[in-house]
Amino acid sequence: MSSSTVQLPPVFNFRGTHYEFGHQMGKTFKEDIELYFEDFQDLRQVFKPFVKTDKGFKIYSDYLALVQIHFAQYLEEVRGISDGSGLPFDEVFMMHIRMELQCCLDTEMVPECSTVFINNESCWSLLHNEDTSEAVLGKGYIVVAQIEESEQSSTVTENFLAYCYPGIVPGNCFSANSNDMVFSMNALYPKCLESNRTPRQFLNRAMLRARNPDELLEILKDFGNGISSGCSVNLAHLDNNRTMANYELWPSVSSRESSISKIDIKISSVEKLQSWKNTDGHYAHFNSYLHSCVLEMKGRTTSSEHRKKRADTFPPPTTIDDGLEILGDTKDAEYPIYRIPSKTDIGCTVATGVFDLISRKLIVYVGNPKLCKPPICSVLELDFPWTAQ
């Protein structure tokens, strides 16, 4: 892949209310959003007909009502995207509950994303392959946002940077906020799906306001509701303890809160890194539950199992280059770690985000960073707070 065929994701700077944020995003990226929604075949071939049925309409309405009550500010962003892009609100909202609808209808979906953690004396990094539908390729963008409380108050309530899919609110991809919190996500597919709970996309959006790991855990717990499906949250906190953690979430049947398992990736000396079995100093996460006993949807973990098996053949990574060697690997032709759509794997790596936490930088690669020489990338400084230019 050459630089002539690759376009770096544009950076969208913004300051304003939740609705204004969504509206400007929808207006600015209108063409890419239209193309993405058109290419995402399940939207109009599967989701819309399903929502016209009694069962589908109830599921859609239950999700919408819950989000309206508990995440109204983020629903305003969805309304803004709809108004700014000119696309129907119901289509935009369906794309925000696409994982829940795909799980409910058992349609083909992309197991999204691979993540590598590195935490030793000389390297501290969170590296992430953003895997999704090929429909996103070349259409993703980076937002740098300051969200104001209301039209009457210019007080900034959120300040973050996030890679986004077209027409989707931030939080689903690699991101960071001005509270020194850095995130990425991996899709998970528990067999249990609770329809009258919080859709994953809105819980992911809410975590961008977290001020510290304790508050993040409270947001993810989502007391009173809990997550509807499942996901893995990867965290790095730019604190003196060099905090890194992975959270696996799934719906609780017995209580209205998310079930969560957490492991810490503690700093370790390079000399002590012997294998992947010990999570000190390094870790990798894909699209299956690794430290939780959760029944998963049949057939959803094949790609993840292959990627993990291949990653396990590498020595524990100690540098960013080591991490990119893993994330750029294509040796398993049927289910590679760096993904190009094929007959066996429809997933597509649309970007690779590397947080160099010591240098406080985010490097965003397009194209395989292992193979592209020189690599095609953009570098963003993690200077806080970010301000719109």
XYZ file of C-alpha atoms in Angstrom:
389
model
C 0.000 0.000 0.000
C 1.585 3.255 -1.091
C 1.085 6.798 0.117
C -0.729 7.570 -3.131
C -3.524 5.137 -2.205
C -3.829 6.014 1.481
C -5.354 9.057 3.118
C -4.592 9.949 6.707
C -7.714 10.522 8.809
C -8.708 14.203 8.976
C -8.762 15.930 12.362
C -12.008 17.675 13.345
C -11.640 20.379 16.002
C -14.774 21.431 17.859
C -16.111 23.347 20.841
C -19.818 23.571 21.680
C -22.790 21.660 23.077
C -23.514 17.965 22.595
C -26.091 18.674 19.877
C -23.815 21.162 18.106
C -20.980 18.638 18.228
C -23.090 15.984 16.536
C -24.514 18.456 14.018
C -21.119 19.764 12.945
C -19.752 16.232 12.723
C -22.723 15.156 10.603
C -22.421 18.181 8.341
C -18.630 17.987 7.965
C -18.529 14.266 7.158
C -21.922 14.006 5.445
C -20.612 12.286 2.318
C -18.555 9.682 4.182
C -21.443 8.967 6.562
C -23.813 8.433 3.645
C -21.341 6.079 1.963
C -20.702 4.124 5.167
C -24.410 3.677 5.883
C -25.006 2.656 2.270
C -22.176 0.110 2.323
C -23.198 -1.295 5.737
C -25.719 -3.671 4.168
C -27.352 -4.864 7.397
C -28.751 -1.378 8.043
C -31.283 -1.285 5.225
C -31.498 -4.975 4.336
C -31.840 -6.371 7.865
C -32.243 -3.738 10.618
C -34.956 -1.587 9.032
C -37.227 -4.522 8.064
C -36.729 -6.026 11.541
C -37.655 -2.801 13.322
C -40.919 -2.771 11.348
C -41.942 -6.019 13.070
C -43.577 -5.964 16.512
C -40.571 -7.643 18.127
C -38.051 -5.424 16.407
C -39.941 -2.228 17.151
C -40.142 -3.108 20.837
C -36.391 -3.781 21.043
C -35.611 -0.535 19.214
C -38.070 1.452 21.348
C -36.786 -0.020 24.619
C -33.211 0.925 23.777
C -34.255 4.403 22.665
C -36.311 5.038 25.811
C -33.493 3.907 28.107
C -30.907 6.074 26.344
C -33.271 9.049 26.399
C -33.608 8.768 30.177
C -30.047 7.909 31.189
C -27.824 9.230 28.370
C -29.874 12.113 26.984
C -26.801 14.255 26.262
C -25.323 11.577 24.009
C -28.651 11.017 22.299
C -28.481 14.739 21.485
C -25.221 14.024 19.665
C -27.000 11.308 17.673
C -29.810 13.752 16.795
C -27.192 16.269 15.764
C -25.486 13.749 13.474
C -28.855 12.967 11.897
C -29.757 16.624 11.338
C -26.271 17.577 10.147
C -25.951 14.696 7.678
C -29.602 14.733 6.582
C -29.950 11.022 7.312
C -33.074 9.730 9.116
C -32.754 9.613 12.888
C -33.929 6.003 13.070
C -31.087 4.895 10.764
C -28.474 6.777 12.761
C -29.772 5.332 16.036
C -29.871 1.794 14.569
C -26.194 2.164 13.706
C -25.557 2.978 17.367
C -27.221 -0.274 18.441
C -25.861 -2.261 15.503
C -23.966 -4.736 17.681
C -27.068 -5.516 19.755
C -29.214 -5.898 16.632
C -26.638 -8.129 14.933
C -26.388 -10.314 18.032
C -30.167 -10.486 18.357
C -30.580 -11.448 14.694
C -27.419 -13.597 14.589
C -26.151 -11.941 11.401
C -22.547 -12.012 10.237
C -20.419 -9.434 12.050
C -16.797 -8.403 12.339
C -14.983 -9.376 15.570
C -13.464 -5.955 16.106
C -9.930 -5.099 17.185
C -6.613 -6.341 18.584
C -4.708 -4.651 21.417
C -1.178 -4.934 22.836
C -0.041 -3.498 26.192
C 3.630 -2.822 26.999
C 4.739 -1.650 30.449
C 8.445 -1.775 31.371
C 11.143 0.670 32.486
C 11.901 1.990 28.994
C 8.602 1.490 27.151
C 5.034 2.274 28.183
C 2.554 1.947 25.340
C -0.956 0.916 24.367
C -1.114 -0.275 20.738
C -4.382 -1.002 18.960
C -5.569 -2.291 15.571
C -8.927 -0.736 14.740
C -10.716 -3.621 12.997
C -14.199 -3.215 11.603
C -16.260 -3.413 8.422
C -14.437 -2.609 5.188
C -17.121 0.069 4.718
C -15.189 2.267 7.203
C -11.882 2.094 5.276
C -10.763 5.580 4.272
C -13.725 7.218 6.000
C -12.662 7.355 9.658
C -11.697 10.654 11.289
C -10.256 12.025 14.511
C -12.226 14.430 16.676
C -10.660 16.850 19.159
C -13.589 18.131 21.178
C -14.471 20.398 24.057
C -18.087 19.802 25.032
C -19.856 22.701 26.723
C -22.519 22.252 29.361
C -25.291 24.070 27.462
C -26.036 26.984 25.178
C -26.366 29.120 28.316
C -23.107 27.941 29.884
C -19.728 27.700 28.171
C -18.296 25.543 30.974
C -16.403 22.645 29.408
C -17.642 19.310 30.768
C -15.660 16.999 28.479
C -12.381 17.384 26.574
C -11.197 14.426 24.516
C -9.542 13.121 21.378
C -11.025 10.103 19.589
C -10.859 8.167 16.354
C -14.423 7.735 15.031
C -16.361 5.686 12.537
C -18.425 7.929 10.218
C -21.712 8.956 11.792
C -21.007 7.251 15.135
C -20.440 9.113 18.416
C -16.919 8.803 19.906
C -15.899 6.114 22.385
C -15.974 2.988 20.256
C -12.357 3.352 19.067
C -8.975 4.380 20.469
C -9.268 7.641 22.370
C -7.975 9.748 25.274
C -9.310 12.522 27.478
C -7.865 15.543 29.257
C -7.930 13.642 32.557
C -4.945 11.602 31.302
C -7.131 8.580 30.584
C -6.343 6.553 27.439
C -8.718 3.933 26.019
C -9.274 1.351 23.327
C -11.995 -1.257 22.847
C -12.416 -4.889 21.808
C -15.798 -6.303 20.842
C -16.986 -9.309 22.872
C -19.960 -11.551 22.155
C -21.566 -13.082 25.250
C -24.342 -15.544 24.570
C -26.574 -13.569 26.936
C -28.087 -10.396 25.450
C -30.319 -8.186 27.601
C -32.437 -5.902 25.413
C -33.646 -3.500 28.099
C -30.137 -2.445 29.158
C -27.596 0.139 28.021
C -26.341 -0.338 24.436
C -22.585 -0.750 24.383
C -21.988 2.312 22.196
C -23.479 4.688 24.776
C -21.547 3.165 27.664
C -18.364 3.560 25.602
C -19.268 7.184 24.907
C -19.874 7.849 28.609
C -16.451 6.557 29.629
C -14.785 9.476 27.822
C -15.838 11.716 30.722
C -14.075 9.554 33.354
C -11.711 11.517 35.609
C -9.853 8.497 37.042
C -9.955 4.671 37.037
C -12.405 4.550 39.959
C -14.855 6.746 38.089
C -14.357 4.695 34.933
C -15.321 1.551 36.851
C -18.443 3.292 38.161
C -19.412 4.333 34.626
C -18.855 0.817 33.278
C -20.822 -0.735 36.151
C -23.750 1.458 35.057
C -25.738 0.894 38.256
C -29.478 0.672 37.601
C -29.072 -0.628 34.041
C -25.851 -2.414 33.075
C -24.512 -3.220 29.642
C -26.790 -4.933 27.127
C -24.127 -6.975 25.346
C -20.378 -7.194 25.956
C -17.054 -5.471 25.385
C -13.460 -5.246 26.534
C -12.097 -1.883 27.691
C -8.347 -1.276 27.597
C -7.100 1.494 29.881
C -3.887 3.388 30.497
C -3.829 6.216 33.046
C -0.966 8.680 32.780
C -0.314 8.714 36.505
C 2.792 8.105 38.602
C 1.802 4.447 39.058
C 1.750 3.812 35.296
C -1.689 2.224 35.613
C -2.797 -0.154 32.856
C -5.804 -2.469 32.988
C -8.182 -4.548 30.933
C -11.885 -4.822 31.794
C -14.212 -7.484 30.387
C -17.927 -6.651 30.551
C -21.043 -8.765 30.074
C -24.731 -8.477 31.065
C -25.836 -9.536 34.520
C -28.993 -11.626 34.592
C -29.543 -11.211 38.326
C -28.903 -7.478 38.808
C -29.220 -4.190 36.943
C -25.521 -3.502 36.556
C -22.699 -4.693 34.304
C -20.732 -7.775 35.278
C -17.027 -6.907 35.138
C -13.717 -8.728 35.422
C -10.493 -6.693 35.620
C -6.795 -7.478 35.379
C -3.893 -5.069 35.863
C -0.860 -4.908 33.602
C 1.809 -3.798 36.066
C 5.210 -2.380 35.233
C 7.924 -5.033 35.081
C 11.600 -5.164 34.244
C 12.477 -6.544 30.808
C 14.555 -9.284 32.431
C 11.460 -10.744 34.105
C 9.417 -11.016 30.904
C 9.405 -14.722 30.160
C 6.041 -15.666 28.663
C 2.543 -14.425 27.862
C 1.142 -16.300 30.886
C 2.308 -13.548 33.254
C 0.551 -10.235 32.533
C 3.149 -8.068 34.291
C 4.888 -5.896 31.704
C 2.757 -6.920 28.720
C -0.633 -8.239 27.629
C -2.733 -8.700 24.493
C -6.492 -8.786 24.048
C -8.662 -9.754 21.101
C -12.371 -10.650 20.782
C -12.989 -13.407 23.283
C -13.167 -13.482 27.075
C -9.732 -14.253 28.516
C -10.122 -13.795 32.285
C -13.887 -14.299 32.708
C -15.967 -17.471 32.564
C -18.637 -16.314 30.082
C -20.569 -18.349 27.535
C -19.956 -16.819 24.100
C -21.985 -16.788 20.897
C -21.228 -19.760 18.679
C -18.881 -19.021 15.793
C -17.934 -15.510 16.920
C -14.486 -16.234 18.324
C -12.730 -18.065 15.455
C -10.764 -15.057 14.217
C -9.931 -14.014 17.776
C -8.628 -17.486 18.654
C -6.390 -17.493 15.572
C -5.037 -14.003 16.278
C -4.301 -14.857 19.907
C -2.627 -18.151 18.974
C -0.407 -16.343 16.469
C 0.429 -13.526 18.929
C 1.447 -16.124 21.523
C 4.237 -17.310 19.218
C 6.026 -13.949 19.530
C 8.338 -13.180 22.447
C 6.709 -10.840 24.981
C 6.962 -7.345 23.442
C 9.278 -4.875 25.140
C 9.299 -2.017 22.594
C 6.794 -0.275 20.346
C 8.460 -1.907 17.331
C 7.849 -5.310 18.966
C 4.189 -4.408 19.383
C 3.890 -3.327 15.746
C 5.506 -6.602 14.645
C 2.583 -8.379 16.311
C -0.188 -6.049 15.145
C 1.184 -6.028 11.588
C 1.486 -9.809 11.333
C -0.178 -11.596 8.388
C 1.362 -15.079 8.612
C -1.990 -16.761 9.357
C -3.409 -16.262 5.866
C -6.965 -17.196 6.829
C -7.218 -15.123 10.004
C -4.305 -12.655 10.174
C -3.767 -10.190 13.010
C -3.513 -7.305 10.541
C -6.678 -7.849 8.566
C -7.542 -7.427 4.906
C -11.026 -8.704 3.923
C -10.998 -12.225 2.500
C -13.274 -15.241 2.041
C -12.445 -16.487 5.534
C -12.313 -13.164 7.396
C -14.420 -10.130 6.457
C -12.652 -7.934 9.027
C -10.594 -4.946 7.916
C -7.902 -3.083 9.863
C -8.747 0.540 9.049
C -6.156 2.192 11.334
C -3.573 1.392 13.999
C -3.322 3.673 17.010
C -0.143 3.701 19.104
C -0.134 5.616 22.376
C 3.481 6.304 23.347
C 2.693 7.138 26.961
C 6.197 8.184 27.971
C 6.404 10.727 25.129
C 2.683 11.545 25.488
C 1.980 11.041 21.800
C -0.616 9.255 19.685
C 0.682 7.904 16.392
C -2.061 6.897 13.933
C -1.014 4.567 11.115
C -2.969 3.770 7.963
C -1.768 0.753 6.047
C 0.211 -1.998 7.731
C 2.855 -0.246 9.897
C 5.037 -3.365 9.702
C 5.108 -3.373 5.882
C 4.755 0.286 4.832
C 8.239 1.792 4.489
C 8.267 4.583 5.412
C 5.121 4.167 7.533
C 2.160 6.369 6.684
C 1.142 8.019 9.912
C 0.161 11.180 11.708
C 1.373 12.186 15.177
C -0.768 13.984 17.743
C 0.668 15.377 20.956
C -1.217 14.428 24.110
C -1.074 17.952 25.511
C -3.814 18.714 28.000
C -6.206 20.344 27.815
C -6.778 20.159 24.071
C -8.325 23.250 22.525
C -10.123 23.668 19.243
C -8.108 25.697 16.754
